[in-house]
Each structure stands twice: as structure tokens, then as C-alpha cells.
Coordinates of C-alpha atoms in Angstrom, one line a residue:
Chain A
D1 CA 64.5 167.8 125.0
A2 CA 62.0 169.8 127.1
G3 CA 63.8 171.9 129.7
V4 CA 63.0 172.9 133.1
T5 CA 59.0 174.0 133.3
Q6 CA 57.0 175.6 136.0
S7 CA 53.2 176.1 136.8
P8 CA 51.7 178.6 136.9
T9 CA 53.4 181.3 135.4
H10 CA 51.3 184.1 137.6
L11 CA 49.5 183.8 140.5
I12 CA 47.7 186.6 142.7
K13 CA 46.9 185.7 146.4
T14 CA 46.0 187.6 149.7
R15 CA 47.5 187.6 152.7
G16 CA 46.9 184.4 155.1
Q17 CA 46.3 182.1 151.9
Q18 CA 48.4 178.9 150.8
V19 CA 49.9 178.2 147.5
T20 CA 51.2 175.7 145.5
L21 CA 53.8 175.8 142.8
R22 CA 54.8 173.1 140.5
C23 CA 58.0 172.1 138.7
S24 CA 59.0 169.5 136.1
P25 CA 62.8 169.0 136.0
K26 CA 64.9 168.9 132.8
S27 CA 64.7 165.3 131.4
G28 CA 67.7 162.9 133.3
H29 CA 67.7 165.4 135.9
D30 CA 66.6 163.8 139.5
T31 CA 67.6 166.8 141.7
V32 CA 65.3 169.8 141.9
S33 CA 66.0 173.1 144.1
W34 CA 63.7 176.1 144.6
Y35 CA 64.8 179.7 144.9
Q36 CA 62.8 182.9 145.6
Q37 CA 64.1 185.9 143.5
A38 CA 62.5 189.5 145.2
L39 CA 62.5 192.1 142.7
G40 CA 66.0 193.5 142.1
Q41 CA 68.0 191.0 144.1
G42 CA 69.6 187.8 143.3
P43 CA 67.9 184.1 143.8
Q44 CA 67.9 183.1 147.6
F45 CA 68.3 179.5 148.2
I46 CA 64.8 177.9 149.7
F47 CA 65.6 174.1 149.5
Q48 CA 66.5 171.0 147.5
Y49 CA 64.9 167.5 147.0
Y50 CA 66.6 164.3 145.8
E51 CA 65.2 160.9 146.1
E52 CA 61.9 162.5 147.1
E53 CA 63.5 163.8 150.4
E54 CA 64.8 167.3 151.4
R55 CA 68.1 167.5 151.4
Q56 CA 69.3 170.9 152.1
R57 CA 67.6 174.1 153.2
G58 CA 68.0 177.5 153.2
N59 CA 67.3 180.3 155.9
F60 CA 63.4 180.1 155.2
P61 CA 60.6 179.4 157.8
D62 CA 58.5 176.1 158.1
R63 CA 55.8 178.0 156.0
F64 CA 57.8 176.8 153.1
S65 CA 57.4 173.5 152.3
G66 CA 58.0 171.0 149.6
H67 CA 57.6 167.8 147.7
Q68 CA 59.4 165.6 145.5
F69 CA 57.5 162.7 143.3
P70 CA 58.7 159.5 142.1
N71 CA 59.0 161.1 138.6
Y72 CA 61.4 164.0 139.9
S73 CA 59.0 166.5 139.6
S74 CA 58.2 168.8 142.7
E75 CA 55.9 171.2 144.2
L76 CA 56.7 174.1 146.5
N77 CA 53.9 175.2 149.2
V78 CA 53.8 178.3 151.0
N79 CA 51.2 178.6 154.0
A80 CA 50.2 181.6 155.8
L81 CA 51.2 184.3 153.0
L82 CA 52.8 187.3 153.7
L83 CA 53.1 190.4 151.5
G84 CA 56.9 189.6 151.7
D85 CA 56.6 186.5 150.0
S86 CA 55.7 188.4 146.6
A87 CA 58.6 187.3 144.3
L88 CA 59.9 185.4 141.6
Y89 CA 59.9 181.8 142.4
L90 CA 62.3 179.7 140.7
C91 CA 62.8 175.9 140.3
A92 CA 66.2 174.5 138.8
S93 CA 67.1 171.0 138.2
S94 CA 70.5 169.1 138.0
A95 CA 71.7 165.4 137.4
G96 CA 72.7 164.0 140.8
F97 CA 72.7 165.2 144.4
W98 CA 76.4 166.7 143.9
V99 CA 75.7 170.4 144.3
Q100 CA 78.7 171.5 142.1
E101 CA 76.5 170.1 138.9
T102 CA 75.3 173.1 136.6
Q103 CA 71.6 173.8 137.7
Y104 CA 69.2 174.6 134.9
F105 CA 66.4 176.9 135.8
G106 CA 63.0 177.4 134.6
P107 CA 61.1 180.3 133.7
G108 CA 59.8 181.0 137.2
T109 CA 56.4 181.7 138.9
R110 CA 55.7 185.2 139.6
L111 CA 53.6 185.4 143.0
L112 CA 51.8 188.5 144.1
V113 CA 50.3 188.7 147.3
L114 CA 48.0 191.4 148.1
Chain B
G1 CA 79.6 180.7 154.8
N2 CA 79.8 181.0 151.0
S3 CA 79.4 184.3 149.8
V4 CA 79.5 186.3 146.4
T5 CA 80.1 190.1 145.6
Q6 CA 79.5 191.5 142.2
M7 CA 80.3 195.2 141.1
E8 CA 77.1 197.2 141.4
G9 CA 75.1 198.3 138.8
P10 CA 73.5 199.3 136.6
V11 CA 76.2 199.8 133.6
T12 CA 75.5 201.2 130.8
L13 CA 77.6 201.0 127.7
S14 CA 77.4 201.8 123.8
E15 CA 77.2 199.0 121.2
E16 CA 80.9 197.4 120.5
A17 CA 82.2 198.7 123.6
F18 CA 84.4 196.3 126.1
L19 CA 82.4 194.8 129.0
T20 CA 84.0 193.8 132.2
I21 CA 81.6 192.8 135.6
N22 CA 83.4 192.1 138.6
C23 CA 82.8 189.2 140.9
T24 CA 84.8 188.1 144.0
Y25 CA 83.9 185.6 146.3
T26 CA 84.4 183.7 149.6
A27 CA 84.3 180.1 149.7
T28 CA 85.6 177.1 151.8
G29 CA 87.1 174.4 149.9
Y30 CA 87.1 174.5 145.7
P31 CA 84.0 175.8 144.4
S32 CA 82.7 175.8 140.7
L33 CA 82.0 179.2 139.4
F34 CA 79.1 180.1 137.3
W35 CA 77.8 183.3 135.2
Y36 CA 74.1 183.2 134.7
V37 CA 72.0 185.8 132.8
Q38 CA 68.6 186.8 133.0
Y39 CA 66.6 188.6 130.1
P40 CA 63.4 190.9 131.2
G41 CA 60.9 188.4 132.1
E42 CA 62.6 185.2 132.1
G43 CA 64.4 182.7 134.2
L44 CA 68.1 182.5 134.5
Q45 CA 70.2 181.0 131.7
L46 CA 73.7 179.6 132.1
L47 CA 76.0 181.3 130.3
L48 CA 79.4 180.0 131.4
K49 CA 81.3 178.1 134.1
A50 CA 84.6 177.0 135.4
T51 CA 85.0 174.2 137.8
K52 CA 88.8 174.8 139.0
A53 CA 91.6 177.3 139.2
D54 CA 92.9 179.0 136.1
D55 CA 89.9 177.2 134.1
K56 CA 88.5 179.6 131.5
G57 CA 84.8 179.7 130.7
S58 CA 83.3 180.9 127.4
N59 CA 80.3 181.2 125.4
K60 CA 78.5 183.8 123.2
G61 CA 81.8 185.9 123.2
F62 CA 81.6 186.2 126.8
E63 CA 84.9 184.9 129.4
A64 CA 85.4 184.4 132.5
T65 CA 88.7 183.0 134.2
Y66 CA 88.9 181.3 137.8
R67 CA 91.5 183.0 139.6
K68 CA 91.9 181.2 143.3
E69 CA 94.9 183.8 144.1
T70 CA 92.6 186.9 144.0
T71 CA 89.1 184.5 144.5
S72 CA 87.8 186.3 141.2
F73 CA 85.8 185.4 138.4
H74 CA 85.5 188.6 136.2
L75 CA 83.2 188.7 133.3
E76 CA 84.2 190.0 130.0
K77 CA 83.3 190.4 126.6
G78 CA 85.3 192.2 124.0
S79 CA 82.2 193.9 122.0
V80 CA 78.7 194.1 123.6
Q81 CA 75.7 194.1 121.6
V82 CA 72.5 195.7 122.4
S83 CA 70.9 192.0 122.6
D84 CA 73.2 191.7 125.6
S85 CA 71.3 193.7 127.9
A86 CA 70.2 191.7 130.9
V87 CA 71.1 191.2 134.6
Y88 CA 74.3 189.1 135.1
F89 CA 74.4 186.9 137.9
C90 CA 77.9 185.5 139.4
A91 CA 77.4 182.5 141.7
L92 CA 79.1 179.5 143.1
S93 CA 78.6 176.1 144.4
S94 CA 80.6 174.1 147.0
Y95 CA 80.7 170.2 147.2
G96 CA 77.8 169.7 149.6
Q97 CA 76.6 173.0 149.8
N98 CA 73.8 174.9 147.9
F99 CA 73.9 177.6 145.2
V100 CA 74.9 181.1 146.4
F101 CA 74.3 183.7 143.9
G102 CA 75.7 187.5 143.9
P103 CA 73.1 190.6 143.7
G104 CA 73.4 190.6 139.8
T105 CA 74.5 193.5 137.7
R106 CA 72.1 195.1 135.2
L107 CA 73.9 196.1 132.0
S108 CA 72.4 198.3 129.4
V109 CA 73.6 198.6 125.9
L110 CA 72.7 201.7 123.8
P111 CA 72.7 201.5 119.8

């Protein structure tokens, strides 16, 4: 049973560019959440997708957007990259929209913005 | 809003020592509480959880008890191993709210 997978594992971009990160949820899960983890800090919630709609959003600007596909996989897009966007981006999946369900995390995509 | 506070790290222990990592929370309603562990270069792994007051979560020798009266969920292990070296995150989730994580506590276990 495959767990949560993310691609790519590492990415280097320059300021002003755009990036797309991808996530496939654990089998049987239909809800995907995205987090940003800066170095030495805890994960910060970006947004959550369920039934192909953004259901909840954290305190992140509109430069951060996402999408969920009918097979429950998801993308995170970041436009107009800033140096401060350098972080580990984590995807988590869970069964059902009820957020108290346990979230299972992927290995993350490490983004470096130069 | 909901929040989680963890003891400052890093924590350095000798192998077989007793471990306690403190976690307190602020939340509305009746949150579920979690401990996640992150090994170097990896994502977060669920270590244990508790969904209601007085529940005890346990896994791999780690334990934590959901104490509503003190709004705490302290992580304990009786005898740590070098392989337990990692960053530990306390987290909570309330109905209709997203997960909130603490800042993490780095544990180093020396042989």
C-alpha cells in the first residue's frame, strides 16, 4: 500500500519564477492538505482540498494556489517566487473532510529560491 | 485561535535515559492531539495520538496522555535509544479546523 508520494524531491528556482509541486494521497484517502515548513520550524498550514475544492486556507497570499484532480491527487502552485518561499513543502492526506482524522505526510519537496 | 506550545530544544540525553517533552495547547472544543516525528531529511511520521480526555496514546515505547484539566499532552519514553534522535512535533486538530503544529523539539541521544 503506497503512502503519500510527492514530486519532485528537490527544486531550485529563481525569484519571480513559478513552480508546481505534485502530491498523490495514500490509497483510500480523499482529502489533501499542504504545509510549508521553514528550516527549524513547525509546518504551517497552506490549504486543504476535498472534492476538488479548496475547503480551508491558512494565512498565505494568493500567490499560493492549488488544485485537486478527480483521482484525489493535488498540485500546489506558487507564482512570483520570493526568497522567503524557500522551504520544505509537505503534502498530507486523510480519509474524509473531518479534519480530526489523522493526516499522513509525504516526504516533502524541498524548494530553494535563489 | 488554536495554538500549541512545546518545550524549547534541543534536548540531549544519554542512551537509556528517561525522556519527557512537554506540550501544552489552547483550543476551542474538544481537539484531537498528536505527536509526529521527523527524522533528518524526511517528512513527518505519526508517532501517536489521543482523541479524547484521559486517553493515552502509545507507540514504540513512547506514551502521551491527553490531560484536559491541564491542557497538556506530554511525550514520555522510559529508555531512549540513539535511533530516537529526531525532531518531535506536538499537534492538534479541532473539528472544522486545520492541523496546528508546535515549533518542534530536537532530541539528540548520545551512545
